[in-house]
Coordinates of C-alpha atoms in Angstrom, one line a residue:
M1 CA 0.0 0.0 0.0
S2 CA 1.3 2.5 -1.0
P3 CA 0.5 2.6 1.2
M4 CA 1.7 3.5 4.9
I5 CA 4.8 5.4 5.9
R6 CA 7.0 3.6 3.4
T7 CA 6.2 5.9 0.5
F8 CA 5.0 9.2 1.9
V9 CA 7.1 12.1 0.6
L10 CA 7.0 15.8 1.6
L11 CA 8.6 18.9 0.2
M12 CA 9.3 21.6 2.8
S13 CA 11.3 24.8 3.4
L14 CA 13.5 25.7 6.2
L15 CA 13.8 29.0 8.1
P16 CA 16.1 31.5 6.4
S17 CA 18.4 31.3 9.4
L18 CA 19.4 27.8 8.3
A19 CA 20.5 28.9 4.8
L20 CA 23.7 27.4 3.8
A21 CA 26.1 29.7 1.8
A22 CA 28.3 26.7 1.1
P23 CA 28.0 22.9 1.8
D24 CA 28.5 22.5 5.6
P25 CA 28.0 18.9 6.8
D26 CA 27.6 20.1 10.4
A27 CA 24.9 22.6 9.6
I28 CA 23.1 20.1 7.4
K29 CA 23.2 17.5 10.3
T30 CA 22.0 20.1 12.7
A31 CA 19.1 21.1 10.5
G32 CA 18.2 17.5 9.8
R33 CA 18.2 16.6 13.4
Q34 CA 16.1 19.6 14.3
F35 CA 13.3 18.8 11.9
T36 CA 13.4 15.1 12.7
E37 CA 13.0 15.8 16.4
Q38 CA 10.3 18.3 15.8
F39 CA 8.4 15.8 13.6
H40 CA 8.6 13.0 16.2
A41 CA 7.7 15.4 19.0
G42 CA 4.5 16.2 17.2
D43 CA 5.4 19.8 16.6
T44 CA 3.7 19.8 13.2
S45 CA 2.5 23.4 13.5
A46 CA 6.0 24.7 13.6
I47 CA 7.0 22.6 10.6
W48 CA 3.9 23.6 8.7
K49 CA 4.8 27.3 9.1
R50 CA 8.2 26.5 7.4
M51 CA 6.7 24.8 4.4
T52 CA 6.5 26.4 1.0
T53 CA 3.1 27.6 -0.1
Q54 CA 3.2 24.9 -2.9
M55 CA 3.7 22.1 -0.3
Q56 CA 1.0 23.3 1.9
S57 CA -1.3 23.3 -1.1
A58 CA -0.2 19.8 -2.0
L59 CA -0.8 18.5 1.5
T60 CA -4.2 20.1 1.5
S61 CA -4.2 21.2 5.2
E62 CA -2.2 21.5 8.4
Q63 CA -4.7 19.0 9.9
A64 CA -3.8 16.4 7.2
F65 CA -0.1 16.8 8.0
A66 CA -0.8 16.4 11.7
A67 CA -2.9 13.3 11.0
F68 CA 0.1 11.8 9.1
R69 CA 2.4 12.5 12.0
E70 CA -0.1 10.8 14.3
Q71 CA -0.2 7.8 12.0
V72 CA 3.5 7.5 12.0
G73 CA 3.7 7.8 15.8
A74 CA 1.0 5.1 16.3
Q75 CA 2.8 2.7 14.0
L76 CA 6.4 3.3 15.1
G77 CA 6.2 4.5 18.7
K78 CA 9.2 6.3 20.1
E79 CA 12.6 6.4 18.4
Q80 CA 14.9 4.2 20.4
T81 CA 18.3 4.0 18.7
V82 CA 19.9 6.1 15.9
V83 CA 21.8 3.5 13.8
E84 CA 23.5 5.9 11.4
E85 CA 23.6 9.5 10.3
Q86 CA 25.0 10.7 7.0
T87 CA 25.3 13.9 5.0
L88 CA 26.0 13.7 1.3
Q89 CA 25.5 15.5 -2.0
H90 CA 23.1 14.2 -4.5
G91 CA 21.6 15.8 -7.6
G92 CA 22.6 19.3 -6.5
F93 CA 21.1 18.9 -3.0
E94 CA 22.7 18.5 0.4
V95 CA 21.1 15.5 2.1
Y96 CA 20.7 14.5 5.7
L97 CA 20.0 10.7 6.1
R98 CA 19.2 9.0 9.3
R99 CA 18.6 5.3 10.0
S100 CA 17.0 4.5 13.3
R101 CA 15.0 1.9 15.2
F102 CA 11.6 2.4 16.9
E103 CA 9.8 0.6 19.7
R104 CA 7.0 -0.8 17.6
F105 CA 8.7 -1.6 14.4
A106 CA 10.9 -4.6 13.7
G107 CA 13.0 -3.1 11.0
V108 CA 15.0 0.1 10.4
I109 CA 13.4 3.4 9.5
V110 CA 15.0 5.8 7.1
T111 CA 14.4 9.5 7.5
Q112 CA 15.8 11.8 4.8
W113 CA 15.8 15.6 4.3
A114 CA 17.2 17.2 1.2
F115 CA 18.3 20.9 1.2
D116 CA 18.7 23.2 -1.8
S117 CA 21.5 25.8 -2.2
D118 CA 19.4 28.3 -0.3
G119 CA 19.0 26.1 2.7
R120 CA 15.4 25.2 1.9
V121 CA 14.2 21.6 2.3
A122 CA 13.7 20.2 -1.2
G123 CA 12.5 16.8 0.0
F124 CA 11.6 14.8 3.0
F125 CA 10.6 11.1 3.5
I126 CA 10.2 8.7 6.3
R127 CA 9.9 5.0 5.5
P128 CA 11.1 1.5 6.3
D129 CA 14.6 0.8 5.0
Q130 CA 14.0 -1.4 2.0
S131 CA 17.4 -3.0 1.8
A132 CA 17.3 -6.8 2.3
A133 CA 19.4 -6.6 5.5
A134 CA 17.3 -4.0 7.2
A135 CA 13.8 -5.1 6.1
A136 CA 13.5 -8.1 8.3
P137 CA 10.0 -9.6 8.3
A138 CA 7.9 -8.5 11.2
P139 CA 7.2 -11.1 13.8
N140 CA 3.9 -12.8 13.1
P141 CA 2.4 -15.8 14.8
H142 CA 0.5 -16.9 11.6
A143 CA 3.4 -17.5 9.2
D144 CA 2.8 -21.3 9.1
R145 CA -1.0 -21.0 9.2
A146 CA -3.0 -22.6 6.3
T147 CA -5.6 -20.4 4.7
V148 CA -9.0 -21.9 5.5
T149 CA -11.2 -19.7 3.2
P150 CA -11.0 -20.7 -0.5
L151 CA -9.8 -17.4 -1.9
R152 CA -10.1 -16.5 -5.6
L153 CA -8.1 -13.6 -7.1
P154 CA -10.2 -10.4 -6.6
F155 CA -10.4 -9.6 -10.3
D156 CA -11.0 -11.3 -13.6
D157 CA -8.4 -9.3 -15.6
E158 CA -4.8 -10.2 -15.7
F159 CA -2.9 -8.2 -13.1
F160 CA 0.8 -7.8 -12.4
V161 CA 2.1 -8.5 -8.8
V162 CA 4.0 -5.4 -7.8
W163 CA 4.5 -6.6 -4.3
G164 CA 3.9 -10.1 -3.1
G165 CA 5.8 -12.9 -1.4
R166 CA 7.4 -13.8 1.9
T167 CA 10.8 -12.0 1.6
A168 CA 11.7 -8.3 1.7
E169 CA 13.0 -8.5 -1.8
Q170 CA 9.6 -9.8 -3.0
N171 CA 7.4 -7.8 -0.8
Y172 CA 8.2 -4.6 1.2
H173 CA 5.0 -5.1 3.2
V174 CA 6.7 -7.8 5.2
V175 CA 8.2 -5.3 7.7
D176 CA 4.7 -4.5 8.9
R177 CA 2.8 -6.9 11.2
N178 CA -0.6 -5.9 9.8
Q179 CA 0.5 -6.1 6.2
R180 CA 2.9 -9.0 6.6
F181 CA 1.4 -11.0 3.7
A182 CA -0.3 -8.2 1.7
Y183 CA -0.3 -7.8 -2.1
D184 CA -0.3 -4.8 -4.5
F185 CA -1.6 -5.4 -8.0
V186 CA -1.6 -3.3 -11.1
I187 CA -2.2 -4.0 -14.8
M188 CA 1.0 -3.9 -16.9
R189 CA 1.0 -3.6 -20.7
D190 CA 4.1 -3.3 -22.8
G191 CA 6.2 -2.9 -19.6
A192 CA 4.2 0.1 -18.3
T193 CA 1.3 0.6 -15.9
H194 CA -0.2 3.4 -17.9
A195 CA -0.5 4.9 -21.4
G196 CA 0.4 8.5 -22.2
D197 CA 2.2 10.6 -19.7
G198 CA 0.5 9.0 -16.7
R199 CA -0.7 12.3 -15.3
R200 CA -4.3 11.2 -15.1
N201 CA -5.8 8.3 -13.3
E202 CA -7.6 7.4 -16.5
D203 CA -4.2 6.8 -18.1
Y204 CA -3.6 3.7 -15.9
H205 CA -4.7 0.3 -17.2
C206 CA -6.2 -0.9 -14.0
Y207 CA -8.1 2.3 -13.1
G208 CA -11.8 1.6 -12.9
R209 CA -11.5 -2.1 -13.5
P210 CA -13.9 -4.3 -11.5
I211 CA -12.8 -5.5 -8.1
L212 CA -14.5 -8.8 -7.0
A213 CA -15.2 -10.4 -3.7
P214 CA -12.4 -13.0 -3.1
A215 CA -14.7 -15.4 -1.3
D216 CA -18.1 -15.7 0.3
G217 CA -18.6 -13.6 3.4
V218 CA -20.4 -10.7 5.1
V219 CA -19.3 -7.1 4.6
S220 CA -18.1 -5.7 7.9
E221 CA -16.8 -2.3 6.7
V222 CA -17.2 0.0 3.8
I223 CA -15.3 3.3 3.6
D224 CA -16.2 5.5 0.6
G225 CA -15.9 9.2 -0.3
V226 CA -12.1 9.5 -0.2
A227 CA -11.1 11.3 -3.4
D228 CA -8.7 9.8 -5.9
N229 CA -5.3 11.3 -5.8
V230 CA -3.6 13.0 -8.7
P231 CA -0.9 10.4 -9.8
G232 CA 2.3 11.1 -7.9
R233 CA 0.6 12.5 -4.9
M234 CA -0.7 10.7 -1.8
D235 CA -3.2 11.3 0.9
A236 CA -1.4 10.3 4.1
S237 CA -4.4 11.1 6.3
E238 CA -6.4 8.2 4.8
V239 CA -4.0 5.3 4.5
T240 CA -6.2 2.7 2.8
G241 CA -8.4 5.3 1.1
N242 CA -11.8 3.8 0.2
R243 CA -11.8 0.2 1.4
I244 CA -14.0 -2.8 1.9
V245 CA -13.6 -5.5 4.6
I246 CA -15.3 -8.9 4.3
D247 CA -15.6 -11.4 7.1
H248 CA -15.2 -14.9 5.7
G249 CA -15.5 -16.7 9.1
H250 CA -12.7 -18.8 10.5
G251 CA -11.1 -15.7 11.8
E252 CA -10.2 -14.5 8.3
H253 CA -11.1 -11.1 6.9
S254 CA -10.3 -9.7 3.5
L255 CA -9.3 -6.0 3.1
L256 CA -9.4 -4.4 -0.3
A257 CA -8.0 -0.9 -0.5
H258 CA -7.5 2.3 -2.6
L259 CA -10.9 1.8 -4.3
K260 CA -12.4 4.4 -6.6
P261 CA -14.7 6.8 -4.8
G262 CA -18.4 6.1 -5.4
S263 CA -17.7 2.6 -6.8
P264 CA -18.5 0.3 -3.8
T265 CA -21.7 -1.5 -4.5
V266 CA -22.1 -3.3 -1.2
A267 CA -23.1 -2.3 2.3
V268 CA -22.2 -3.3 5.8
G269 CA -24.0 -6.5 6.8
E270 CA -24.6 -7.6 3.2
R271 CA -23.7 -11.2 2.3
V272 CA -21.5 -11.5 -0.8
S273 CA -20.4 -14.4 -3.0
A274 CA -17.0 -15.2 -4.4
G275 CA -16.5 -13.4 -7.7
Q276 CA -19.3 -10.8 -7.0
P277 CA -18.3 -7.3 -8.2
I278 CA -18.0 -5.1 -5.2
A279 CA -16.1 -1.9 -6.3
R280 CA -13.7 -0.6 -8.9
C281 CA -9.9 -0.1 -8.8
G282 CA -8.9 3.4 -7.8
N283 CA -6.2 5.7 -6.4
S284 CA -7.5 6.8 -3.1
G285 CA -5.5 7.1 0.2
N286 CA -1.8 6.7 0.6
S287 CA -1.3 5.6 -3.0
S288 CA 0.8 7.2 -5.7
E289 CA -0.9 5.5 -8.6
P290 CA -4.0 3.4 -9.3
H291 CA -3.6 -0.1 -7.9
L292 CA -5.3 -2.7 -5.7
H293 CA -4.0 -3.4 -2.2
Y294 CA -5.3 -6.8 -0.9
Q295 CA -4.6 -8.4 2.4
L296 CA -6.0 -11.2 4.6
Q297 CA -6.0 -10.4 8.3
D298 CA -7.2 -12.0 11.6
G299 CA -9.6 -9.3 12.5
P300 CA -11.8 -6.6 10.9
Q301 CA -9.8 -3.6 12.0
F302 CA -7.1 -2.2 9.7
G303 CA -3.9 -1.5 11.6
S304 CA -4.5 -3.5 14.7
S305 CA -5.2 -6.9 13.2
A306 CA -2.3 -9.2 12.3
G307 CA -1.8 -10.2 8.7
L308 CA -2.6 -13.8 7.5
P309 CA -1.1 -15.8 4.7
A310 CA -3.4 -15.5 1.7
R311 CA -3.3 -18.6 -0.6
F312 CA -5.5 -18.3 -3.7
V313 CA -6.9 -21.2 -5.6
D314 CA -7.3 -22.0 -9.2
Y315 CA -5.3 -19.2 -10.9
L316 CA -2.8 -18.8 -13.7
A317 CA 0.7 -17.3 -12.9
D318 CA 2.6 -16.4 -16.1
G319 CA 0.3 -18.7 -18.0
R320 CA 0.8 -21.8 -15.7
T321 CA -2.0 -23.3 -13.7
V322 CA -1.6 -23.0 -9.9
P323 CA -4.2 -25.1 -8.0
S324 CA -3.3 -23.3 -4.7
G325 CA -0.5 -20.8 -4.0
E326 CA 0.7 -17.3 -3.0
P327 CA 1.5 -15.0 -6.0
I328 CA 4.9 -13.4 -5.9
R329 CA 6.4 -10.2 -7.2
G330 CA 6.8 -10.1 -10.9
Q331 CA 4.1 -12.6 -11.9
Q332 CA 1.2 -11.9 -14.2
V333 CA -1.8 -13.5 -12.6
R334 CA -5.5 -14.1 -13.3
P335 CA -8.2 -16.6 -12.4
A336 CA -8.0 -19.8 -14.4
A337 CA -11.8 -19.6 -14.8
T338 CA -13.7 -16.3 -15.0
D339 CA -17.3 -17.5 -14.7
R340 CA -17.5 -16.1 -11.1
A341 CA -18.7 -19.5 -9.9
P342 CA -17.7 -20.3 -6.2
V343 CA -14.5 -22.2 -6.1
A344 CA -14.1 -25.5 -4.3
R345 CA -13.1 -25.5 -0.7
L346 CA -9.4 -26.1 0.0
V347 CA -8.3 -29.6 1.0
R348 CA -6.3 -29.3 4.1

């Protein structure tokens, strides 16, 4: 998902007093530390006042920025150890980079600030370190659990697995307990997810495509009304964007996220069948381009539930039939049959 802190990017400006007449590693480190500490202390109002007008406009409101800070704090807890600090030059910018560990996160978090020649912050991000060494899978008691619900892929089109699998190289969701076994899907054609320049959601091949119920169940949550993002921008205040959660029983709940606003066709309490259209693919929430985020979890609440392994039945992966399996990054997948008939129960 583009989900989460891993891809959120800000552009900010520093006070004039921090302007750097020439590259000064100590001044860069001081500035980077100051803003990092303000951010984690929740002093978003002070940071907001130092943002450029363009960035304030892109973030929509001071409240949205504060909500993002609260989201990060809830997910990470307090910073416990600074593993490394660096200052470097890249692309004409002076960069402060900080790797650290937090009380509620199993991996390493990277915080980066980039300063232009006038001492203004040209970029900021905070996200899990995606290197294989740092991105250790989050502890999860369900790693060896067999999926009980007979899941079908939640679409009839052929989708590309952007993130999926059990390792950090295959799936950067693995560092998060809630999203430990999550998937991100797009439609790829001729090596691209979109036609044209990709500035409109309509340029993206998966945008507006039907999203289907992955199994029989009862709808336990529907969130709608979150606007689609302009590609390249994200709404950090609404992590999943528009979403649907389905209770399949057996302690298994499907969450489908980043749905197109106005597209959900089901309501809370409604019983759905495997393969039933329930919404359309969108670009809402903390998403930089249209895609479907799917995860199976052990409870109905996003964020507080633990992720579950999600094995799908009767699908094609790169043209080969898979009776039961977990799609992995880089595969083209689609259901082997698209008649929307309920699939057979898994044999355990």
